[in-house]
Short mmCIF file of C-alpha atoms and ligand atoms in Angstrom, two decimals:
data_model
loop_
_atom_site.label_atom_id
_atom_site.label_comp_id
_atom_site.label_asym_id
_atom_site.label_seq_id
_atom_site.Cartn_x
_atom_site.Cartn_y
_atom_site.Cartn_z
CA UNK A 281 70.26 109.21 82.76
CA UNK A 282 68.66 112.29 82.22
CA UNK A 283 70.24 114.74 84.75
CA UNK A 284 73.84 116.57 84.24
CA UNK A 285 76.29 115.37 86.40
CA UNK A 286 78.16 117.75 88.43
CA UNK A 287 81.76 116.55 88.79
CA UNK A 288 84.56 117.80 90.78
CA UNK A 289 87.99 116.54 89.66
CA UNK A 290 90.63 116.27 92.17
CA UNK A 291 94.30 116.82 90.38
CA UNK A 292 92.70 117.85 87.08
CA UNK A 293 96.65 118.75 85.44
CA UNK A 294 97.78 115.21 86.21
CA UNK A 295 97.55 112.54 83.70
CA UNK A 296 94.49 110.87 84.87
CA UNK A 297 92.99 114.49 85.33
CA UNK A 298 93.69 115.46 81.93
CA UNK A 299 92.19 112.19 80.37
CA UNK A 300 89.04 112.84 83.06
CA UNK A 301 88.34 116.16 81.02
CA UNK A 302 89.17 114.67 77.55
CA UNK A 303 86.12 112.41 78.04
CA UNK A 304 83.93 114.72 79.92
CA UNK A 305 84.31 117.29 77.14
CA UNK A 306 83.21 114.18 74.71
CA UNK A 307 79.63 114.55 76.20
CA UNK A 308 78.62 118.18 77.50
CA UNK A 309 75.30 117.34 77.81
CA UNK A 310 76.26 114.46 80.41
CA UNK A 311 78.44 115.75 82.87
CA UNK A 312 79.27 119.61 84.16
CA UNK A 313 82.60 120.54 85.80
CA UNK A 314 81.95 121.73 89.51
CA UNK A 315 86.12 122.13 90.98
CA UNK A 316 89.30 121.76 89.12
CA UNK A 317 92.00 121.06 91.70
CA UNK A 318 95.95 121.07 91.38
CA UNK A 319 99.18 121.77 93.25
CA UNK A 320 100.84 124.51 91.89
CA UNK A 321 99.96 124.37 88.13
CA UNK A 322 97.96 127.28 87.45
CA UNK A 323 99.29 128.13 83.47
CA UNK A 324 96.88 124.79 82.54
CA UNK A 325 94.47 124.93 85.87
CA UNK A 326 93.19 128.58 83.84
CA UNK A 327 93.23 126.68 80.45
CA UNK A 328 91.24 124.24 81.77
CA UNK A 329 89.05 126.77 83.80
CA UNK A 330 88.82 128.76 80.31
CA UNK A 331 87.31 125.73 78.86
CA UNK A 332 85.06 124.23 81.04
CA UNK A 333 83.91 126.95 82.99
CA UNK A 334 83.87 125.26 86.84
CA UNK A 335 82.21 127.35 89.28
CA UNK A 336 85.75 126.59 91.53
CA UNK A 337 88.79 126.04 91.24
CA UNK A 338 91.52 125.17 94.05
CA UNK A 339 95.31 125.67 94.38
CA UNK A 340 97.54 124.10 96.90
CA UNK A 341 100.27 127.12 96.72
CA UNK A 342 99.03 130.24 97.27
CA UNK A 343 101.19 132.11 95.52
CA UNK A 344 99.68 130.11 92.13
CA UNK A 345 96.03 130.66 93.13
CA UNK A 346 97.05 134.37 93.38
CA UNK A 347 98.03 133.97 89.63
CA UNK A 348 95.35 132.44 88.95
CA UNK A 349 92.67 134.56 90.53
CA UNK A 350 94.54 137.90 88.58
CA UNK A 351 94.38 136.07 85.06
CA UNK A 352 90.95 134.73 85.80
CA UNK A 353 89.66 138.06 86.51
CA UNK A 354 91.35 139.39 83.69
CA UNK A 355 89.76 137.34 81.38
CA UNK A 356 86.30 138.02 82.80
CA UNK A 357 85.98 134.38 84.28
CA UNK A 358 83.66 133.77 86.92
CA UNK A 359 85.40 130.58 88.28
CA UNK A 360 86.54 131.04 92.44
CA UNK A 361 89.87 130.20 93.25
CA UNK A 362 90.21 128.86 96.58
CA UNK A 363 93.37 127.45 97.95
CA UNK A 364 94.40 124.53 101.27
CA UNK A 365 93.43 121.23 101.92
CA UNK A 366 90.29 122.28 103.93
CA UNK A 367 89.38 123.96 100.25
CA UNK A 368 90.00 120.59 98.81
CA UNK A 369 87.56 118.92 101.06
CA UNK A 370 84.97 121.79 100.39
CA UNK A 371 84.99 121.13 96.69
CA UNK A 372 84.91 117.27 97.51
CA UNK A 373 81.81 117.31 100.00
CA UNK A 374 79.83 120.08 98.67
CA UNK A 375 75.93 119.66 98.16
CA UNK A 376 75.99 120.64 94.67
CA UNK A 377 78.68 117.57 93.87
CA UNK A 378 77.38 114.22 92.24
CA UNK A 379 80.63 112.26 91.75
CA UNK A 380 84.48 113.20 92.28
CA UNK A 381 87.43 112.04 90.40
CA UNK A 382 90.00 111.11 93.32
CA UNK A 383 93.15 111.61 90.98
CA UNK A 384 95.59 113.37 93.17
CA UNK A 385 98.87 111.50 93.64
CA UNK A 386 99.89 110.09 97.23
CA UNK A 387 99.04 110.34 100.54
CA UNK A 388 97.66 113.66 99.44
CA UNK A 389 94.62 112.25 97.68
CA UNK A 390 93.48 111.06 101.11
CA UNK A 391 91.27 113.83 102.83
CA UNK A 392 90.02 115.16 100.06
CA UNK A 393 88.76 111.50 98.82
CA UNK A 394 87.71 110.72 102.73
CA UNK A 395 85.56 114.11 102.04
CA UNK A 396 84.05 112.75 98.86
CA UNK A 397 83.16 109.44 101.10
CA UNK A 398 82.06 110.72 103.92
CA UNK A 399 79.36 112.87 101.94
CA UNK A 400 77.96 109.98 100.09
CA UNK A 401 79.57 111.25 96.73
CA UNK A 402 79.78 108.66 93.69
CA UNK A 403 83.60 107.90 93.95
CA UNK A 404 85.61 107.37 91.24
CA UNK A 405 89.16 105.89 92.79
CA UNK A 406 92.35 106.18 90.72
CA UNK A 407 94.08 107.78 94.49
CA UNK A 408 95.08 104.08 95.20
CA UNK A 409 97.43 105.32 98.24
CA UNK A 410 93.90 105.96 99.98
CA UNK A 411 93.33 102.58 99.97
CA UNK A 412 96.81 101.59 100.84
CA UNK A 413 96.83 103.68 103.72
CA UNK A 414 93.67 103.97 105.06
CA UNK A 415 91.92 101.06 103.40
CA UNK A 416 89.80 100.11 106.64
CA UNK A 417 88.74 103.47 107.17
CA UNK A 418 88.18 104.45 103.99
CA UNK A 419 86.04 101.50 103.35
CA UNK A 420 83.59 102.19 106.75
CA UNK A 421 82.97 105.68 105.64
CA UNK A 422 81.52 104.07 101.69
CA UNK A 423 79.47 101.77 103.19
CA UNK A 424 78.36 104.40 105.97
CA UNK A 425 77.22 106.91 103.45
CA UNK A 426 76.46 104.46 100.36
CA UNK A 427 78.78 106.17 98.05
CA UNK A 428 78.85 104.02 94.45
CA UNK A 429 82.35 103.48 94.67
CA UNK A 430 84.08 102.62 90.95
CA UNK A 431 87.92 101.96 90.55
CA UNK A 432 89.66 103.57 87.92
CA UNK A 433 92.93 101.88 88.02
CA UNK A 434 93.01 99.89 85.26
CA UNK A 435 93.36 96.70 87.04
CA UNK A 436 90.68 97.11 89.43
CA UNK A 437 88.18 98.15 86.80
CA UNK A 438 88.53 95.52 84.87
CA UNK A 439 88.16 93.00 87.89
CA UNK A 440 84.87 95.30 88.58
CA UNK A 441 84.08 94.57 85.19
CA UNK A 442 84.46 90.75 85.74
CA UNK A 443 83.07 90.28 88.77
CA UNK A 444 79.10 89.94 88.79
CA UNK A 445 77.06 93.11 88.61
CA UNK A 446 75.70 92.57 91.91
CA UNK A 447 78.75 91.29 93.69
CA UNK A 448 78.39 91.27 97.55
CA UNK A 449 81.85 91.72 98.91
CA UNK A 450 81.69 87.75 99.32
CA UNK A 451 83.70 86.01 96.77
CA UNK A 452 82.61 82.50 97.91
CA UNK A 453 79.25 83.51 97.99
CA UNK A 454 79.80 84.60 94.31
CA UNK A 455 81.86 81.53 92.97
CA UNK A 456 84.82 83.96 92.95
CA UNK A 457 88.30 81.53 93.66
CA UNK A 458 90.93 84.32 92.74
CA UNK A 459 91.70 87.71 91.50
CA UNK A 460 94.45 88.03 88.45
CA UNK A 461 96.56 91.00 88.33
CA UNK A 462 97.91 91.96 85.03
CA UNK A 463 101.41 94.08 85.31
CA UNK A 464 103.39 94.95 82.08
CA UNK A 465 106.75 94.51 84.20
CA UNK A 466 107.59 97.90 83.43
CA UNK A 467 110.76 98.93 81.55
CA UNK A 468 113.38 96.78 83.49
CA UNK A 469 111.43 93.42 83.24
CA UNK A 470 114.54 91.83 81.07
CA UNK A 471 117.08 94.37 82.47
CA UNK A 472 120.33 92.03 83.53
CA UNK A 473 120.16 92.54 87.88
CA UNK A 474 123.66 93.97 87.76
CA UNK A 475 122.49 96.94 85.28
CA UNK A 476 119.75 97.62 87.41
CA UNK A 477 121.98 99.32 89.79
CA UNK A 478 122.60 102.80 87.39
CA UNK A 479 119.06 103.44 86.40
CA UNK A 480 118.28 106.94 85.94
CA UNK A 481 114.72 108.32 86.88
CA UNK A 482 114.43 109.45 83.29
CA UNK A 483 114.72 105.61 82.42
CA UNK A 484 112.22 104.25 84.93
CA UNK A 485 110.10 106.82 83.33
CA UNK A 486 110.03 105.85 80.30
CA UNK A 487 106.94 103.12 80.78
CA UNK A 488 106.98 100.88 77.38
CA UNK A 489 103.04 101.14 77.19
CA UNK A 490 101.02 103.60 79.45
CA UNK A 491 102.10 107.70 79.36
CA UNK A 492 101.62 108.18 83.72
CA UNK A 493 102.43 110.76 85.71
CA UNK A 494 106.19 110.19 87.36
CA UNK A 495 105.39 108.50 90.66
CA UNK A 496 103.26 105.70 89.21
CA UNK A 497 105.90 105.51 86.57
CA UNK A 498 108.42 104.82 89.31
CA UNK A 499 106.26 102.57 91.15
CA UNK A 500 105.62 100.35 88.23
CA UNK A 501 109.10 100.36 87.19
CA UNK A 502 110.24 98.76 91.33
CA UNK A 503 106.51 96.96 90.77
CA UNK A 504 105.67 98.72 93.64
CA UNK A 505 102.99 100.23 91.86
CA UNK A 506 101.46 96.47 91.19
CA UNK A 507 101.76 95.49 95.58
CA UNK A 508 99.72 98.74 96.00
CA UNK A 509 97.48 97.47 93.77
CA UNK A 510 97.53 94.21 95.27
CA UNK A 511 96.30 95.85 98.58
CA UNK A 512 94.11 98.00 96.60
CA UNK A 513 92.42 94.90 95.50
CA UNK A 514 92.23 93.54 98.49
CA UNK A 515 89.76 96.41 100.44
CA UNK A 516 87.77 96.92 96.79
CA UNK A 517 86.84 93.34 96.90
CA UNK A 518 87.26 91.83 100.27
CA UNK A 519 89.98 89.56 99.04
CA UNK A 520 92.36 87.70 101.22
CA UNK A 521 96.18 87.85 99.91
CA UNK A 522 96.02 84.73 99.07
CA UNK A 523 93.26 84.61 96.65
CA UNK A 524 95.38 87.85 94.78
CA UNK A 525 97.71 86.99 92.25
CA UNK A 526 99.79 89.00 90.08
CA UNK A 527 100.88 87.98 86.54
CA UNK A 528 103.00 89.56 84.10
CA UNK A 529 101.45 90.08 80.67
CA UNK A 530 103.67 92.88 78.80
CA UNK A 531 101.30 93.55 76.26
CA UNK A 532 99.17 95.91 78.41
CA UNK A 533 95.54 94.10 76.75
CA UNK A 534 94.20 92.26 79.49
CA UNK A 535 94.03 94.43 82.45
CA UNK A 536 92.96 91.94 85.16
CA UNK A 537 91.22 88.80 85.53
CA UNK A 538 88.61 86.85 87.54
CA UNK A 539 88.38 83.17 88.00
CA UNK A 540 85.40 81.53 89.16
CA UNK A 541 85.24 78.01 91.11
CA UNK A 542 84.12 76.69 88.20
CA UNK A 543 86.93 76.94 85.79
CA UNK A 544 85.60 80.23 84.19
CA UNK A 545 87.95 83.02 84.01
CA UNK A 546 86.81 86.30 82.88
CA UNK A 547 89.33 89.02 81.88
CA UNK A 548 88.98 92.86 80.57
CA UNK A 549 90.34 93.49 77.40
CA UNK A 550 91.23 96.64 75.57
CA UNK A 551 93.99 99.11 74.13
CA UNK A 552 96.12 100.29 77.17
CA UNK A 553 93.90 104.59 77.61
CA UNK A 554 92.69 104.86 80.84
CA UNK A 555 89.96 107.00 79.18
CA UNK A 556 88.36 103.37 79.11
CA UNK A 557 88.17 102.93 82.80
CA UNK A 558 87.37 106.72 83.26
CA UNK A 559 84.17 106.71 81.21
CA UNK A 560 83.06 103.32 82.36
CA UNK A 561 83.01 104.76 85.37
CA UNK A 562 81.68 107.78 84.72
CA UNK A 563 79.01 106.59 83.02
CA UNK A 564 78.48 103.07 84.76
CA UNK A 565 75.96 101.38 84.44
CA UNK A 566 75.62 103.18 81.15
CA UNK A 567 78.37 103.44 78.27
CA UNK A 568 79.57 105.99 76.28
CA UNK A 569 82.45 106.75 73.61
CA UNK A 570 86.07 107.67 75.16
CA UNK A 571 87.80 108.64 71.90
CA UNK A 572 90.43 105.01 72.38
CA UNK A 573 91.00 103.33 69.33
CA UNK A 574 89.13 99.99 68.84
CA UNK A 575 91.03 96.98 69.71
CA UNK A 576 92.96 95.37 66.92
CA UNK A 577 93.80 91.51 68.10
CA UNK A 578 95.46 90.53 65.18
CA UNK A 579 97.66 93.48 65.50
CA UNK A 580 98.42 92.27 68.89
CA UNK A 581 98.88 89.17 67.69
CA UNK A 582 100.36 87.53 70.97
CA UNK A 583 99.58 87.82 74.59
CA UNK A 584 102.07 86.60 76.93
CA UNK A 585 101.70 85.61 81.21
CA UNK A 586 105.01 84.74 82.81
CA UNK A 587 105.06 84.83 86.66
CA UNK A 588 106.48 87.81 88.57
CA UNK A 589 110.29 87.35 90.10
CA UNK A 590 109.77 88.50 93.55
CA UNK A 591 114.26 89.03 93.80
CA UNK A 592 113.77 91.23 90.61
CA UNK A 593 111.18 93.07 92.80
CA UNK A 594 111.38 93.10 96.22
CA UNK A 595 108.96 95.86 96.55
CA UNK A 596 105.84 93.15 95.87
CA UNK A 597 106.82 91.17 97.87
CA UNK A 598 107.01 94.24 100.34
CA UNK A 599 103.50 95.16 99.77
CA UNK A 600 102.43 91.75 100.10
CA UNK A 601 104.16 91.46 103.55
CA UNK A 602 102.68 94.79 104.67
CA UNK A 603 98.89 93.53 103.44
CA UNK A 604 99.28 90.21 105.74
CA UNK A 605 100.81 92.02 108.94
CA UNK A 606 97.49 94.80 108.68
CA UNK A 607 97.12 97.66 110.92
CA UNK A 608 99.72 100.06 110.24
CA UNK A 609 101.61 98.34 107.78
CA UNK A 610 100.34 99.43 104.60
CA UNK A 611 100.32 103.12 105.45
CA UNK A 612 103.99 102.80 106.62
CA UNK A 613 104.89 100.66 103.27
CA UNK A 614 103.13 103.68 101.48
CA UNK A 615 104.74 106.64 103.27
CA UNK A 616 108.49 104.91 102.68
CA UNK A 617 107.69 104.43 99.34
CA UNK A 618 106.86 107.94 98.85
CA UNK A 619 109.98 109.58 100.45
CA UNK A 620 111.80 106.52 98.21
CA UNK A 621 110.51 107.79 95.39
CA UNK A 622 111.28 111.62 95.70
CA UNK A 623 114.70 110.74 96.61
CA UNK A 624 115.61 108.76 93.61
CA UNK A 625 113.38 111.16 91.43
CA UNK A 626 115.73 114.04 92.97
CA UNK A 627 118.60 112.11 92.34
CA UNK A 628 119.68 111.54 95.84
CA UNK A 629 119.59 107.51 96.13
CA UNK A 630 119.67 104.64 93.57
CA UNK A 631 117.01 102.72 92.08
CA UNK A 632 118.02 99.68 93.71
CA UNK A 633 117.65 101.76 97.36
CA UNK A 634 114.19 102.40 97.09
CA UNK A 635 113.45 98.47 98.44
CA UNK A 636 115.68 98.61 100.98
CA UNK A 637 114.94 101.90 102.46
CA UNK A 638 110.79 100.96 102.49
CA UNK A 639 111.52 97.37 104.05
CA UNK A 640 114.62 99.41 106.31
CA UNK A 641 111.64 101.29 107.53
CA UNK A 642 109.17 98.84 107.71
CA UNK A 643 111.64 97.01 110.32
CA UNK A 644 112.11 99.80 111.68
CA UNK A 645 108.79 100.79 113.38
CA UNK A 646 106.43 99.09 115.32
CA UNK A 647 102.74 98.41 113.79
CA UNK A 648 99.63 98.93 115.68
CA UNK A 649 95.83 98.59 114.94
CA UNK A 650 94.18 101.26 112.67
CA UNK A 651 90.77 102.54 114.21
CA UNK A 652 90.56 105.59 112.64
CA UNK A 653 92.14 108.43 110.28
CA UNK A 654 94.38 109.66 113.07
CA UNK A 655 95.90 106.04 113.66
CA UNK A 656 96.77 106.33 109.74
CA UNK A 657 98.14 109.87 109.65
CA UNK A 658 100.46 109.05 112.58
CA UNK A 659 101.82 105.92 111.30
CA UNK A 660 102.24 108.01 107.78
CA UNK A 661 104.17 110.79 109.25
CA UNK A 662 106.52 108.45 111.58
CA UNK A 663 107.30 106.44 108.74
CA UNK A 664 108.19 109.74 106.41
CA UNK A 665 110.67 111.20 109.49
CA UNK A 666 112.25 107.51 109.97
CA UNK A 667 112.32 107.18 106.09
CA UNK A 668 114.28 110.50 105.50
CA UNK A 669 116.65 109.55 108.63
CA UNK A 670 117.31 106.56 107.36
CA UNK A 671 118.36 108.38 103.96
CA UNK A 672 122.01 108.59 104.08
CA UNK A 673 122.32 104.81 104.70
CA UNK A 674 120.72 103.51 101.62
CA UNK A 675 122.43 106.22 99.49
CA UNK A 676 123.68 103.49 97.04
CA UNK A 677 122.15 100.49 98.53
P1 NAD B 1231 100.15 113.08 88.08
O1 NAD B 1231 101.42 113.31 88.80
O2 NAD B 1231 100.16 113.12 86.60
O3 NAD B 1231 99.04 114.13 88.59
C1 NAD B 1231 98.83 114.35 89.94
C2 NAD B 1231 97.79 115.44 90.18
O4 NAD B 1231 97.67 115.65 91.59
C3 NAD B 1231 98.17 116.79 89.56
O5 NAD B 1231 97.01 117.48 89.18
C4 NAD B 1231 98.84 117.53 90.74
O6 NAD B 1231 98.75 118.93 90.63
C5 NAD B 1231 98.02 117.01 91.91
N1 NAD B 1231 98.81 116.99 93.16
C6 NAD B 1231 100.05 116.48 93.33
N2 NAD B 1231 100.46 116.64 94.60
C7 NAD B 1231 99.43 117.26 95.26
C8 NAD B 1231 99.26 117.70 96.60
N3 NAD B 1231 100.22 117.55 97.52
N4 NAD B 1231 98.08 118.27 96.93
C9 NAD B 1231 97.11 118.44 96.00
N5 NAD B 1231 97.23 118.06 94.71
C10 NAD B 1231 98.38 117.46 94.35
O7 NAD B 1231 99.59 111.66 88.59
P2 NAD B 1231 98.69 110.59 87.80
O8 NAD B 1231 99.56 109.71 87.01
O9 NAD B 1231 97.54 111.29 87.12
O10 NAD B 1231 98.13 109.71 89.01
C11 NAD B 1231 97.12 110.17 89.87
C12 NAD B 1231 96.63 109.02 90.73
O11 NAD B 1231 96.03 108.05 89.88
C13 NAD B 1231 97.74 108.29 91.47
O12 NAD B 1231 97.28 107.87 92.72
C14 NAD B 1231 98.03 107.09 90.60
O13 NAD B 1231 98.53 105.99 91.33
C15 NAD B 1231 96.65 106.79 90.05
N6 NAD B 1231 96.66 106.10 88.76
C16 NAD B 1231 97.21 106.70 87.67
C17 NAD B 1231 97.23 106.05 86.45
C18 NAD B 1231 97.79 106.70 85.21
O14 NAD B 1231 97.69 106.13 84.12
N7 NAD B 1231 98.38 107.87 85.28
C19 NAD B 1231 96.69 104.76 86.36
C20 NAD B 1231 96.14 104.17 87.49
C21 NAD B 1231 96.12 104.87 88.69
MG1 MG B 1232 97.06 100.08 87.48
#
């Protein structure tokens, strides 16, 4: 590859973000920073603008991007600071953009990524919720514009990694029989079920191998995280549920698996930094250096696989149920689980309400075919008012 590639990273201050520009600034002469996006966090937004010099940068809350545009201006930067969701798409779909980090978290991520797609932008997914939500739609607008789509979760990248270069979408076709999902099991995978019911959010934080921002954390400690990646898997590969199968493996070495009709199974292995997945795909078909430490096996010493215990985590076998009933399903699972989350993250319901309020919800509404964005934005925001009504009656579930 010859030519600089002009990036745009969406939710550059999250963890992914940050590990994003920690390998971009590895290899200046590869890649240029076009937009640095972010909520409200504009202290490290202008540290990051100081260092990499994008020609935007774009702030959900205004009153930050007014910061931001005063110490930018101070400091003699030239960077723009826009601010919205339309600003978000700009930065996505602009002419000057070759690839986009999708690493805002939630239903948040989706526009902006649908902007990225819909432009014919190299994608590089770690936004699963897209997927979960508007997998369907999502998927039609890649294969409408020919975006190189590359996953980023950890999972999914290896699997990418496993699968054959030139896999068609067709896993007969390519001798494909299943799809392995690694999960560590998160920090409650040996918790007794009767302590489960006084976890604290700082707790289900505390992941015992990857450093995530606090949503993911929470979803991996319910293993809600692992059903969204379930039906992550499922539109990135055109695989039925039934040929996805999660196993637990708390070492964090092998992130996925594929396993071929012939016996073979192939598997991704490496130190748990997503800076491996990020410059894979950054760089793909190419590699480069990511600054993570070589593997040691003999350090590791043992891997272990022990199946998942769907009671333990009723939130799988949520997401599974939502991936097999389709339409709506997924976007409602999603939306629950995100008004779930914030709850118990604010304090306001248990850890052990989180299930029951998403599958509460989930029997709650109807589900209906998804055609297009606006079927998936309705279904999101009637699932976030019956989610927050249904509040006070899975306080302590
Ligand atoms: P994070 O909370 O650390 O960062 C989120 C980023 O999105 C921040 O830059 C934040 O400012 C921005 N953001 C949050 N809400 C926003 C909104 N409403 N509008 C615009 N921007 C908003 O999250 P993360 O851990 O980096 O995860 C990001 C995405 O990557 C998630 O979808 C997550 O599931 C996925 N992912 C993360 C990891 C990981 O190791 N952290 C691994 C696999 C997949
Ligand atoms: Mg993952």
């Amino acid at each position: 590859m010859s030519d600089v590639m002009q990036l745009t990273v969406l939710g550059s201050t999250g963890s992914i973000g940050k590990s994003t520009l920690d390998v971009v600034a590895r290899h200046p002469e590869r890649y240029r920073v076009f937009a640095l996006t972010a909520q409200r966090q504009d202290e490290l937004l202008f540290a990051q603008c100081q260092q990499f010099r994008p020609r935007f940068a774009v702030l959900l809350d205004e009153a930050a991007a007014q910061r931001l545009r005063q110490r930018l201006a101070d400091s003699g930067l030239q960077t723009e600071v826009l601010c919205g969701i339309a600003a978000l798409e700009q930065v996505s779909a602009a002419p000057e953009v070759d690839a986009v980090m999708a690493a805002i978290v939630g239903a948040a991520g989706l526009r902006p990524t649908l902007a990225a797609a819909r432009a014919g932008k190299k994608i590089l997914l770690a936004n699963k919720e897209t997927l979960v939500m508007a997998g369907a739609v999502f998927m039609d607008a890649v294969r409408a514009s020919g975006s190189p789509l590359l996953p980023i979760d950890s999972e999914h990248n290896a699997v990418f990694q496993s699968l054959p270069r030139n896999y068609s979408g067709e896993m007969q076709a390519n001798g494909v029989s299943k799809i392995l999902l690694t999960a560590s099991g998160g920090p409650f995978r040996n918790t007794p079920l009767s302590g489960l019911h006084h976890v604290t959010p700082e707790q289900a934080c505390a992941h015992p191998n990857w450093s995530m921002g606090k949503k993911i954390s929470v979803d991996s400690a319910t293993m809600m995280n692992k059903g969204l990646e379930v039906i992550e898997a499922h539109w990135l590969f055109n695989a039925p549920a039934d040929a996805i199968e999660v196993v637990i493996h708390p070492q964090s070495v092998i992130h996925s698996l594929v396993q071929y009709v012939d016996g073979s199974v192939l598997a991704q292995l490496g130190n748990p930094d997503m800076r491996t997945p990020i410059a894979y795909a950054l760089a793909y078909p190419e590699r480069i250096e990511a600054g993570v430490a070589p593997l040691d096996l003999c350090k590791v010493a043992q891997l272990d696989f022990v199946a998942p215990d769907f009671e333990r985590f009723p939130c799988l076998a949520l997401a599974y149920q939502a991936l097999r009933a389709g339409g709506t399903a997924p976007a409602i699972l999603n939306a629950a689980n995100e008004v779930a989350v914030a709850a118990f993250l604010e304090k306001k319901i248990s850890f052990l309400a989180i299930p029951r309020l998403i599958g509460d919800v989930l029997a709650a509404l109807p589900l209906s075919p998804v055609k297009a964005l606006e079927d998936v934005l309705a279904a999101d925001a009637r699932a976030r008012d019956k989610a927050t009504a249904l509040l006070p009656e899975v306080v302590l579930a």
